Coordinates of C-alpha atoms in Angstrom, one line a residue:
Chain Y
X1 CA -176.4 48.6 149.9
X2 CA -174.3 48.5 146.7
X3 CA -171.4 46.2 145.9
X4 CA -169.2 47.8 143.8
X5 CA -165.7 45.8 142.5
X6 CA -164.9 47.9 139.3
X7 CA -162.7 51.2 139.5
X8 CA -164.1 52.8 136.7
X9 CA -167.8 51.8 138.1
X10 CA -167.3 53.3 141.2
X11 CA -165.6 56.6 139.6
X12 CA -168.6 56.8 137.4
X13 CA -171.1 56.0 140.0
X14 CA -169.5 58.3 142.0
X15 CA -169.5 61.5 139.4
X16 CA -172.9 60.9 138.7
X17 CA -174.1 61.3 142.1
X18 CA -171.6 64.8 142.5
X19 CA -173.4 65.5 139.1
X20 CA -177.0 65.0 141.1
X21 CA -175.8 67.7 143.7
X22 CA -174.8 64.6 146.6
X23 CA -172.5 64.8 149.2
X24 CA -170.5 61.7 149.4
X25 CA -168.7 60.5 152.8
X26 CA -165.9 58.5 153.0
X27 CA -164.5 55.9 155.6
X28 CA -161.4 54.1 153.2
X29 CA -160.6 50.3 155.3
X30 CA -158.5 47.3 154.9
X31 CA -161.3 45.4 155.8
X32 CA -161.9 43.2 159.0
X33 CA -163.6 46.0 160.4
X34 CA -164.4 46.3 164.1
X35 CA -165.9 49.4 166.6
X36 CA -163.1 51.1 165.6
X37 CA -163.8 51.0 162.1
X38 CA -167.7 51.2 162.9
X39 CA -167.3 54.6 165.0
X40 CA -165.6 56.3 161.9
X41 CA -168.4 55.1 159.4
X42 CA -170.7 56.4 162.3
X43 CA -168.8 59.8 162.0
X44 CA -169.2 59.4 158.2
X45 CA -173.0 58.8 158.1
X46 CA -174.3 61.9 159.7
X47 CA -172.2 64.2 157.6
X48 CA -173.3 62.9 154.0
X49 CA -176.1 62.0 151.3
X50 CA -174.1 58.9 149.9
X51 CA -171.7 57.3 152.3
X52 CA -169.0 54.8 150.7
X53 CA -167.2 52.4 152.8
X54 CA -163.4 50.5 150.4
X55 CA -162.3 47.4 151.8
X56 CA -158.7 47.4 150.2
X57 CA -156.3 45.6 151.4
X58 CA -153.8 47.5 149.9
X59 CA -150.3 46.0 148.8
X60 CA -148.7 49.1 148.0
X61 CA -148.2 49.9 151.4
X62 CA -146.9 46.5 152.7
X63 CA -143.5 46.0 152.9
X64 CA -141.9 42.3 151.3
X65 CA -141.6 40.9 155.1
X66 CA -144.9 42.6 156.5
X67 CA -147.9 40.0 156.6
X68 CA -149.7 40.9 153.5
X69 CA -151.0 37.6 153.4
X70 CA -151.6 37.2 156.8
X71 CA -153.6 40.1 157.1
X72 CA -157.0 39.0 158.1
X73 CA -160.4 39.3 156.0
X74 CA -163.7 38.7 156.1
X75 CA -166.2 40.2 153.6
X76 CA -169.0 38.4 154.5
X77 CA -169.3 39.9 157.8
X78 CA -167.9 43.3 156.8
X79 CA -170.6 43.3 154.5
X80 CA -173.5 42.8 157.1
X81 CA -171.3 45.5 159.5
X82 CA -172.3 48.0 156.3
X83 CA -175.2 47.1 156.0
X84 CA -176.4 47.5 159.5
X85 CA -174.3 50.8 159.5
X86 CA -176.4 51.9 156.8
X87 CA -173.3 52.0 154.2
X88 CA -175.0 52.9 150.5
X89 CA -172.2 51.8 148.5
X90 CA -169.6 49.2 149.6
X91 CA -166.3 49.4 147.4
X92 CA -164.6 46.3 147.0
X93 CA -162.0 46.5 144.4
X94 CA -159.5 43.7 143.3
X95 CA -155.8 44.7 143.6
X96 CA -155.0 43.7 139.8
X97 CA -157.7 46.8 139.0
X98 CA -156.1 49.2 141.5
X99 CA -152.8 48.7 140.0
X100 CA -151.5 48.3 136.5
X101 CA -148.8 46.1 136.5
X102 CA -146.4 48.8 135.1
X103 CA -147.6 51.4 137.5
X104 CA -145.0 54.2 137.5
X105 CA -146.5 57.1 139.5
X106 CA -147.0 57.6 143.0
X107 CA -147.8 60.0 146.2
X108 CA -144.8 61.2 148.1
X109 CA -144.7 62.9 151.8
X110 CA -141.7 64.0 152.6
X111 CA -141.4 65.5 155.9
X112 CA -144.1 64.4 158.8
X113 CA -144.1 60.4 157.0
X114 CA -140.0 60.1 157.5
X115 CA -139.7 58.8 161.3
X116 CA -142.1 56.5 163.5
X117 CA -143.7 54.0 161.4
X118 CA -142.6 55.6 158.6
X119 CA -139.3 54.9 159.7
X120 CA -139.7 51.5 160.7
X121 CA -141.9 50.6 157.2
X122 CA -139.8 51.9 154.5
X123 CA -142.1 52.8 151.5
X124 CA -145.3 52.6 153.6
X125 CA -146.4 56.1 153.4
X126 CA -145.9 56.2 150.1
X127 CA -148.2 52.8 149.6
X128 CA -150.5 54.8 152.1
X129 CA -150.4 58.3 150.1
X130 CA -151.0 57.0 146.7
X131 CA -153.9 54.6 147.2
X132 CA -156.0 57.0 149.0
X133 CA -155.1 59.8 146.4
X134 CA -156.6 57.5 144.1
X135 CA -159.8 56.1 146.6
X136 CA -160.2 59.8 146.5
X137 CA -160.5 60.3 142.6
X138 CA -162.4 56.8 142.4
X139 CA -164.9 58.0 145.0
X140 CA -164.9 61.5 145.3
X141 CA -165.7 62.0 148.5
X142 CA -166.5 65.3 150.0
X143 CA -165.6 64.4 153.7
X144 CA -163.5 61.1 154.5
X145 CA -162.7 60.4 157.9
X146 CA -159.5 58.4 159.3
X147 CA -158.5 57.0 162.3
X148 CA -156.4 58.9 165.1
X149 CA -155.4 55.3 166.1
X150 CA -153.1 55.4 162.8
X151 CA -152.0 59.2 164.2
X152 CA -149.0 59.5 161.5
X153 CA -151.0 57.7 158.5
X154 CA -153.7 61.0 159.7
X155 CA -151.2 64.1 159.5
X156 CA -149.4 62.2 156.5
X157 CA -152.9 62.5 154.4
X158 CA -154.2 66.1 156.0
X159 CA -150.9 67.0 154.4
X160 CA -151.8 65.3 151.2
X161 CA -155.1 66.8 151.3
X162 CA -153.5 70.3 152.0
X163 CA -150.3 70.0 149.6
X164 CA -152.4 68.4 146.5
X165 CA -155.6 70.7 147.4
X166 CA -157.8 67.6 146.9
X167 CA -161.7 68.9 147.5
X168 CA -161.8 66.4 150.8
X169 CA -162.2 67.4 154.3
X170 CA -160.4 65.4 156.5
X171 CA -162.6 64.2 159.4
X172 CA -160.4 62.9 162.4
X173 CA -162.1 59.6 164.2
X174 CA -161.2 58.8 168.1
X175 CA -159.6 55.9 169.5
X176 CA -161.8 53.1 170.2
X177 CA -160.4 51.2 173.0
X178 CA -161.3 47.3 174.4
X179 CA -162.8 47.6 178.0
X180 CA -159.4 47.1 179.4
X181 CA -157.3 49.6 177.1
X182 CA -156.3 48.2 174.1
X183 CA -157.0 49.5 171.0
X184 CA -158.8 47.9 168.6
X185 CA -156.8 46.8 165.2
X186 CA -157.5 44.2 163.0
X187 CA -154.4 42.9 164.0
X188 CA -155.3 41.7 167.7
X189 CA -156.9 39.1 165.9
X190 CA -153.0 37.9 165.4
X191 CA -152.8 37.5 169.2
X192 CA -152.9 34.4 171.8
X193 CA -154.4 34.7 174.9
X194 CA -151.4 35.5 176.9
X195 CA -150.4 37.8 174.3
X196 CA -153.3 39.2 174.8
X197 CA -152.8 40.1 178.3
X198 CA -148.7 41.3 177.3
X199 CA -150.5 44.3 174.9
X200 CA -152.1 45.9 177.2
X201 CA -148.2 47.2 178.1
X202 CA -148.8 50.1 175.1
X203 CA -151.8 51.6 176.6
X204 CA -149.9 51.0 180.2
X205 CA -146.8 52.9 178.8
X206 CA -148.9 55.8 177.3
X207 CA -150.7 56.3 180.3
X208 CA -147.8 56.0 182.2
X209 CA -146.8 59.2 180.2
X210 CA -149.7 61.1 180.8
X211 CA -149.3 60.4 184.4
X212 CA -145.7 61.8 184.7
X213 CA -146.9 64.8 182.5
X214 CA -149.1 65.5 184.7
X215 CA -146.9 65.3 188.0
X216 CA -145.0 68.2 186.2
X217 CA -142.3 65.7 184.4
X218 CA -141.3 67.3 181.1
X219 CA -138.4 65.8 179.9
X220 CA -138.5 62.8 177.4
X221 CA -135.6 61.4 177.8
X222 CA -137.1 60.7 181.7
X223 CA -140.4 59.5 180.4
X224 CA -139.1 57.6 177.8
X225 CA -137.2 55.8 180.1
X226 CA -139.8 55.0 182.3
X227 CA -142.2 53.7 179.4
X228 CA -139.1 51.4 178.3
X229 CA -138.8 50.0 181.8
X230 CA -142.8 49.3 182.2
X231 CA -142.7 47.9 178.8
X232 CA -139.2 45.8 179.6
X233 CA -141.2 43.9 182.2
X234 CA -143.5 42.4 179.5
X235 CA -142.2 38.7 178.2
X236 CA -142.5 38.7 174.8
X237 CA -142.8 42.4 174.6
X238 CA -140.3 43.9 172.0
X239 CA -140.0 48.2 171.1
X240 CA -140.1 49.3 167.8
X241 CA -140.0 52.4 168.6
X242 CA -141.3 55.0 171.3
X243 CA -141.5 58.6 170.0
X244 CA -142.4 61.9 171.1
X245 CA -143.0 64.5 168.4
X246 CA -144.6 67.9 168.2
X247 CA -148.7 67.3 167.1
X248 CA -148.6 69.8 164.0
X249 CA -144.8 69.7 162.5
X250 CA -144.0 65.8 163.7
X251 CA -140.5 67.3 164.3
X252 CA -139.1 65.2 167.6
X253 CA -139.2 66.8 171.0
X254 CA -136.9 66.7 173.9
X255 CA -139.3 69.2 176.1
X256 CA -142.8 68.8 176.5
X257 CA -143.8 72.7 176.4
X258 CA -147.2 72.5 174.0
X259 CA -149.5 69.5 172.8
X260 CA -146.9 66.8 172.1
X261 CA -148.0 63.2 169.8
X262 CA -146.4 60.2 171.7
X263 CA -146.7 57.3 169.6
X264 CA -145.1 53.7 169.9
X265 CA -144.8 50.5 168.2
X266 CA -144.3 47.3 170.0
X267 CA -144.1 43.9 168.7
X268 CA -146.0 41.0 170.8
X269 CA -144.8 38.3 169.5
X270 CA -144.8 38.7 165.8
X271 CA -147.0 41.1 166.0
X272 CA -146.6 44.7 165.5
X273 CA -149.3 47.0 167.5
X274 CA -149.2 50.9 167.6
X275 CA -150.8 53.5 170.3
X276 CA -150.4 56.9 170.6
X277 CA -151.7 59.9 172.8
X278 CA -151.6 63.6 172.9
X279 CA -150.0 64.9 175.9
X280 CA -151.2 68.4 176.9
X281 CA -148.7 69.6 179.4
Chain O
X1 CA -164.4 86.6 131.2
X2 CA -163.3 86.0 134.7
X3 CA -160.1 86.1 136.3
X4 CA -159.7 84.0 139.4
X5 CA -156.4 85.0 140.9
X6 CA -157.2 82.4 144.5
X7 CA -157.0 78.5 144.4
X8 CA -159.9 78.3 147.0
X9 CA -162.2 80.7 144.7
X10 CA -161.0 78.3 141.7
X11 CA -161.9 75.0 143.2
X12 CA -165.2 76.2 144.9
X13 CA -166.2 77.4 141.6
X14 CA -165.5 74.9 139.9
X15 CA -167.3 72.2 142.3
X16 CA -170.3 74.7 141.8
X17 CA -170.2 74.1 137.9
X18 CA -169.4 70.6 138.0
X19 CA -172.6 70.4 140.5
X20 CA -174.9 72.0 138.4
X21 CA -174.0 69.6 135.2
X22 CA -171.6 71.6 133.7
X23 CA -168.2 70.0 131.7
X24 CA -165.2 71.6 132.1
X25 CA -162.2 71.5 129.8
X26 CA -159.2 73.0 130.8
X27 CA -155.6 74.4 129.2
X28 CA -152.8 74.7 131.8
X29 CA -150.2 76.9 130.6
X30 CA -147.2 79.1 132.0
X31 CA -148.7 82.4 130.3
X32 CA -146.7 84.4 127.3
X33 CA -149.2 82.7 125.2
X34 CA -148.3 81.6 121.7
X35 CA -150.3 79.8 118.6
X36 CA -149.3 76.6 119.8
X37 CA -150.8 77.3 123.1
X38 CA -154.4 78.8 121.2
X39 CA -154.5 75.8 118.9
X40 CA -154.6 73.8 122.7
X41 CA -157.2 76.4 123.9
X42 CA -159.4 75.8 120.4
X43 CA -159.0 71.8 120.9
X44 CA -160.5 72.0 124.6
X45 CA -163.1 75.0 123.6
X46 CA -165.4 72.3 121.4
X47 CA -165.0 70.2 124.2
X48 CA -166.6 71.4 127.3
X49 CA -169.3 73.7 128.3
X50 CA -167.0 76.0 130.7
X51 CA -163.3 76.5 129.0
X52 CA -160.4 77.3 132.0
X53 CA -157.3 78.3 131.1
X54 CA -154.6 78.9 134.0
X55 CA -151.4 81.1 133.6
X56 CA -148.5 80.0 136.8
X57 CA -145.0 79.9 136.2
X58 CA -144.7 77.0 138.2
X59 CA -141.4 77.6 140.7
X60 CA -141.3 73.4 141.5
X61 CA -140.3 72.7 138.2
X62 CA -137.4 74.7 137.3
X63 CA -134.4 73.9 138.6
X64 CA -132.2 76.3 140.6
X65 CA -129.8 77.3 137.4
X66 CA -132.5 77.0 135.1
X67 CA -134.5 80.6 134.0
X68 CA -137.3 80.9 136.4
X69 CA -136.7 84.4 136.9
X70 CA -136.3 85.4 133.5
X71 CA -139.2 83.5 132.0
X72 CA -141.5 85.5 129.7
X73 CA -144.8 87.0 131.2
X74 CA -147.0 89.4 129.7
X75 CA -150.3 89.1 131.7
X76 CA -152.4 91.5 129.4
X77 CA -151.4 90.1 126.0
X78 CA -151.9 86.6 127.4
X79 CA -155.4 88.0 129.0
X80 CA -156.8 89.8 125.7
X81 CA -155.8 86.7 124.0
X82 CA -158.1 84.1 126.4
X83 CA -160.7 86.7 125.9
X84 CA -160.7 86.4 122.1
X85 CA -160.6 82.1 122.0
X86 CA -163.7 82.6 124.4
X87 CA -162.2 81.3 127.3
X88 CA -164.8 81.4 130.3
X89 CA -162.4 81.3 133.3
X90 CA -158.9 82.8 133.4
X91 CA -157.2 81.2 136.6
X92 CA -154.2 82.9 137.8
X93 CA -152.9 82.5 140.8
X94 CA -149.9 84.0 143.1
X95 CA -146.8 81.7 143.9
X96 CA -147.1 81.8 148.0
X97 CA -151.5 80.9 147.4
X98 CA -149.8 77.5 145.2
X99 CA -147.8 76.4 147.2
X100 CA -147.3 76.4 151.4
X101 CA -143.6 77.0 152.8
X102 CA -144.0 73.7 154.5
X103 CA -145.0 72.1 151.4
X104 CA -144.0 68.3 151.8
X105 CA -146.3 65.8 149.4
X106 CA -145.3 65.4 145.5
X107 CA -146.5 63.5 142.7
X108 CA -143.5 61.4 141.2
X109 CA -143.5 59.3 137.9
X110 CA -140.7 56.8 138.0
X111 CA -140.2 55.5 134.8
X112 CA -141.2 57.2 131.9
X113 CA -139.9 60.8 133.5
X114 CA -136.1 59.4 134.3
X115 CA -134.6 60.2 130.7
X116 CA -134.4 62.8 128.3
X117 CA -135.6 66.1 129.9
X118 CA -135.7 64.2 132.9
X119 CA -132.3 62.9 132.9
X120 CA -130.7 67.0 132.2
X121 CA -133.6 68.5 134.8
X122 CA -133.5 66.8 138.1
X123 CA -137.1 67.4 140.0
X124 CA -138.3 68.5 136.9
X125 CA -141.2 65.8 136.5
X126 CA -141.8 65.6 140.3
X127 CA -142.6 69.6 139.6
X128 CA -144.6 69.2 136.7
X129 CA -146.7 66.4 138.1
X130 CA -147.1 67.8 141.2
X131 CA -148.5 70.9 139.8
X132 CA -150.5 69.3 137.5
X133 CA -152.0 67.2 140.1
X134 CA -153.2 70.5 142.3
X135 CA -154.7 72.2 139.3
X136 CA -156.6 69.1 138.4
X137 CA -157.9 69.0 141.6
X138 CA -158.2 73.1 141.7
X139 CA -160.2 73.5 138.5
X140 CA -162.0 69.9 138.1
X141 CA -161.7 69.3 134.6
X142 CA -163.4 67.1 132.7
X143 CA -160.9 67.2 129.6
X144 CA -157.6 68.8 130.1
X145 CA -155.5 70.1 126.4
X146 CA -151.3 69.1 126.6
X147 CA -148.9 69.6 123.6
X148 CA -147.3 67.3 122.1
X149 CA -144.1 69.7 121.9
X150 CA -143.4 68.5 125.4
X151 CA -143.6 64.9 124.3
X152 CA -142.3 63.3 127.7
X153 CA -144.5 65.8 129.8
X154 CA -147.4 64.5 127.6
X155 CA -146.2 60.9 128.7
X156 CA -145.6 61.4 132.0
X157 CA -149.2 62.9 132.6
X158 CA -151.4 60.4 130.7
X159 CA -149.2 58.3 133.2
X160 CA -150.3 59.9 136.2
X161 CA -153.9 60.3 135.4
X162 CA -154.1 56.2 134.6
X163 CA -152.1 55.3 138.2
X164 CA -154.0 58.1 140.0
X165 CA -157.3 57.6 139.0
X166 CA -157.7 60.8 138.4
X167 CA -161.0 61.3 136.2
X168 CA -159.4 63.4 133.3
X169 CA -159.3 62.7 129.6
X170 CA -156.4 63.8 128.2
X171 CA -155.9 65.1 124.7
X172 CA -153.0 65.7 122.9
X173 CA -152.8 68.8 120.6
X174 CA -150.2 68.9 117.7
X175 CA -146.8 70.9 117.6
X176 CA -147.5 74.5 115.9
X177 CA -145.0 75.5 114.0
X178 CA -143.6 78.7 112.6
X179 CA -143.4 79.1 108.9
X180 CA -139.8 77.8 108.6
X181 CA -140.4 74.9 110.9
X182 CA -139.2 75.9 114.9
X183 CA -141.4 74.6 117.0
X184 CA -143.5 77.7 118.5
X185 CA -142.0 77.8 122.5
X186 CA -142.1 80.7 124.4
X187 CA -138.6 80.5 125.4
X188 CA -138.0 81.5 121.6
X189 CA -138.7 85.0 122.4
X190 CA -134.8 84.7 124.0
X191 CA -133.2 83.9 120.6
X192 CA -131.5 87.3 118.8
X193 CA -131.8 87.0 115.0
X194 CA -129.0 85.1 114.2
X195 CA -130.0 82.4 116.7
X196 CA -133.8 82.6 115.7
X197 CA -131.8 80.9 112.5
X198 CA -129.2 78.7 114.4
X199 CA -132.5 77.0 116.1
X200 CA -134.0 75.7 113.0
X201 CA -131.5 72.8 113.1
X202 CA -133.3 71.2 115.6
X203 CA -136.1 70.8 113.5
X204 CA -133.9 70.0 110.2
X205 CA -132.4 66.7 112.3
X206 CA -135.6 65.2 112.9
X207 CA -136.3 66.2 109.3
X208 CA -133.1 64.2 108.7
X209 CA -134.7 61.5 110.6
X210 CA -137.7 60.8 108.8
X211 CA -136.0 61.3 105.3
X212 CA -133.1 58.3 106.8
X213 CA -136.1 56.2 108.0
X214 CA -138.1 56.8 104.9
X215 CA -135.0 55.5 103.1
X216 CA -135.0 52.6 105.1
X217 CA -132.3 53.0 107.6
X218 CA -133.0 51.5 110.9
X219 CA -130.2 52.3 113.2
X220 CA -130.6 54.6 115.8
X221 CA -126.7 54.8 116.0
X222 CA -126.6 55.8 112.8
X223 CA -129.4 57.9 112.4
X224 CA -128.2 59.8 115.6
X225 CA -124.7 60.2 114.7
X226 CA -126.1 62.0 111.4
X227 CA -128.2 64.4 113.5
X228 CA -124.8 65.0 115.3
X229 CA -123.1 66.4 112.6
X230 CA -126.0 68.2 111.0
X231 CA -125.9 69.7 114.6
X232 CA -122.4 70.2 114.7
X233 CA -122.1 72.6 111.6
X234 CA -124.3 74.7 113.5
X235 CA -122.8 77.0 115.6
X236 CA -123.4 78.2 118.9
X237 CA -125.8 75.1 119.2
X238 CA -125.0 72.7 121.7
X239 CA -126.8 69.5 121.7
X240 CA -127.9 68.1 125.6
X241 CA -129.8 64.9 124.1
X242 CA -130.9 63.3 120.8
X243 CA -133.7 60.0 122.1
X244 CA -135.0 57.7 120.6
X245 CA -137.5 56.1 122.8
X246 CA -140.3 53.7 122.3
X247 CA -143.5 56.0 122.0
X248 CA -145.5 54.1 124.7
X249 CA -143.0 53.1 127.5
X250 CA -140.0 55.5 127.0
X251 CA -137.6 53.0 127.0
X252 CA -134.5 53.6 125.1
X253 CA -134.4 51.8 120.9
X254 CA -131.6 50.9 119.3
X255 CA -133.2 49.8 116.4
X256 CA -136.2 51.1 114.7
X257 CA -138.9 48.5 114.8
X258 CA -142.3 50.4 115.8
X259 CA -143.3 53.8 117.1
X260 CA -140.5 55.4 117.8
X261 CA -140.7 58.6 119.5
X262 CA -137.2 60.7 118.4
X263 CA -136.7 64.1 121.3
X264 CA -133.7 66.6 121.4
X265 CA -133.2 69.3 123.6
X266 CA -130.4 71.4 121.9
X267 CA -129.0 74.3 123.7
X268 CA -128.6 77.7 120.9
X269 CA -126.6 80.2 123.3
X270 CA -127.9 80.5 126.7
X271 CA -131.7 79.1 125.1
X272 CA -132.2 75.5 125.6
X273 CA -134.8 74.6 123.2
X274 CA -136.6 71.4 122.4
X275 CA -138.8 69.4 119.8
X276 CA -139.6 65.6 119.1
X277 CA -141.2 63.7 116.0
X278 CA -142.7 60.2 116.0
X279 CA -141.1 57.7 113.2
X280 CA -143.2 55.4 111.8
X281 CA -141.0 52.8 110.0

């Protein structure tokens, strides 16, 4: 496996092998990968010749109170994760080469990025837009796959893909879930044992939806309610937001009559986790 | 030479070339071809092995009082022409193929787009860049040919490519001129006779400019109020900026130390016309 740290190597690296007639795959990361992570690179592998893996942890899409700092890293066991994955080229940029320090242009979505966590993260979508526009030119990719675990940060860049016709098909990776529901993130790493136990309220509340769904409830005011009162029970258990939004358009629903997102954000602590399911009435 | 009138067709063809070796320059344009736009088609022709040129009156960046409608087309002069500079692939596509109803992701620039003809065309920049981004990605180019007529557009795009990544090198191409001096534009075609004369004071003040600077004036107050009344004895021309910007960051001068890029955008009847000069005290 290559190491790669320079922009313009990995650009050129990566036109030369589009030059040679490769297919390149694509899994972009913040790093600190687990299965979640490993299942998308997985999803990656299969479908390529060359198959790049970016550990960025990108500041452009960190807001001045998030936990940029915080945010956990460990290259030295991302890299063997690669490795045993069978990554080829491992990017690894520094933020001062992503960004110029007058850097003036960026990536804006407009429409499906405004509410959720866009709502609650002003400025994140466009943080999240613009450095994958440019992982994409750096890499090249011909298939990159994402997440459905970050389900507004998916539909945000299948619209960038669409809107700026970048050459990239959009692969979208499952959920991968701990044995008792929770969904991995780099960010239950932030979590104490008893905090540990309090997340498992977002997978509770989501299934708790799909449950009423299926008992014939469609209104979201109702199942809102009810996912507010399940969550309300957790100590230490604070919404950001619980939404329920049509799967194609993001526009907010009222009715569930055809495949609804509902997505939620829930701090623990000072931690901020997010879940989301489609509901199929 | 071959007219490609669908983006998909565009961009599968051009992965195909850029797979089997091939460098491709590329001229975007908005069609009613003039020498200023062949000298731009020459500059990329020695440049590349495959030579696109693309003709789309691009609706996102004209405003909604601005001539969008009106603009000058003439598909099979502009055709015959690309055929005679050699031009390999003509790309040409409809409106509706460019952009989706929904559309909802844009490129902005945020500094070096906020005056001149950014300041009098709000969305202008987001329109150009936006489009400019999608044909990059649409047509692959290895080297892409802008004027330096549009001096800020040129600006704003070397911009873009350097905070996107994208793996373009830009080269400028010189203003054409007519014999008396007006810039080539194919808005000129909308002057009658006796504006076709009014419009040569725009480039008689920068004229002015140089002659002042060569003198050794240094004052952009000055300088600019002289323009003014040069301007002024014109009439029917109304003046909607006179700049003087530092050439590399576009940030206003008030005194003439370095490069300083001077722009106007005068208005001669309903025909807003513009033209730039860089001073080199």
């Amino acid at each position: 496996m290559k190491i790669i740290e320079s922009p313009r190597e990995m650009q050129q690296t990566a036109l030369e092998l589009k030059r040679a007639g490769k297919t390149i795959g694509f899994v972009p990361t913040m790093g600190f990968l687990h299965e979640g992570h490993l299942s998308l690179i997985e999803a990656a592998r299969s479908q390529c010749d060359v198959l790049v893996v970016s550990i960025f942890v990108n500041p452009a899409q960190f807001g001045p109170n998030e936990d940029l700092d915080a945010y956990p890293r460990d290259f030295e066991r991302d890299e063997s994760l690669c490795v045993e994955e069978g990554v080829d080229i491992l990017f690894y940029p520094e933020g001062e080469g992503m960004y110029a320090s007058d850097a003036s242009c960026w990536v804006d979505e407009t429409r499906l990025s405004v509410g959720l966590c866009g709502g609650s993260r002003p400025g994140h979508f466009r943080g999240v837009c613009t450095v994958v526009a440019k992982l994409f030119n750096l890499v090249q990719p011909d298939r990159a796959v994402f997440g459905e675990k970050d389900a507004q940060q998916l539909r945000v860049i299948e619209r960038m893909v669409r809107d700026l016709n970048f050459p990239v098909k959009i692969i979208r990776g499952p959920i991968v879930r701990e044995p008792d529901g929770l969904a991995m993130s780099s960010r239950n790493r932030y979590l104490n044992a008893e905090q540990r136990r309090q997340a498992l309220c977002l997978k509770q509340a989501l299934d708790l939806a799909e449950s009423l769904v299926a008992e014939g409830d469609r209104s979201v005011e109702s199942i809102r309610q009810q996912m507010r009162v399940l969550i309300g029970t957790v100590s230490g258990a604070e919404i950001d937001y619980i939404e329920f939004v049509d799967d194609v358009t993001m526009a907010p629903v009222e009715v569930i009559e055809s495949e609804t997102l509902v997505a939620l954000a829930v701090k623990i602590g000072a931690t901020r986790l997010i879940d989301n399911m489609v509901l199929n009435p």
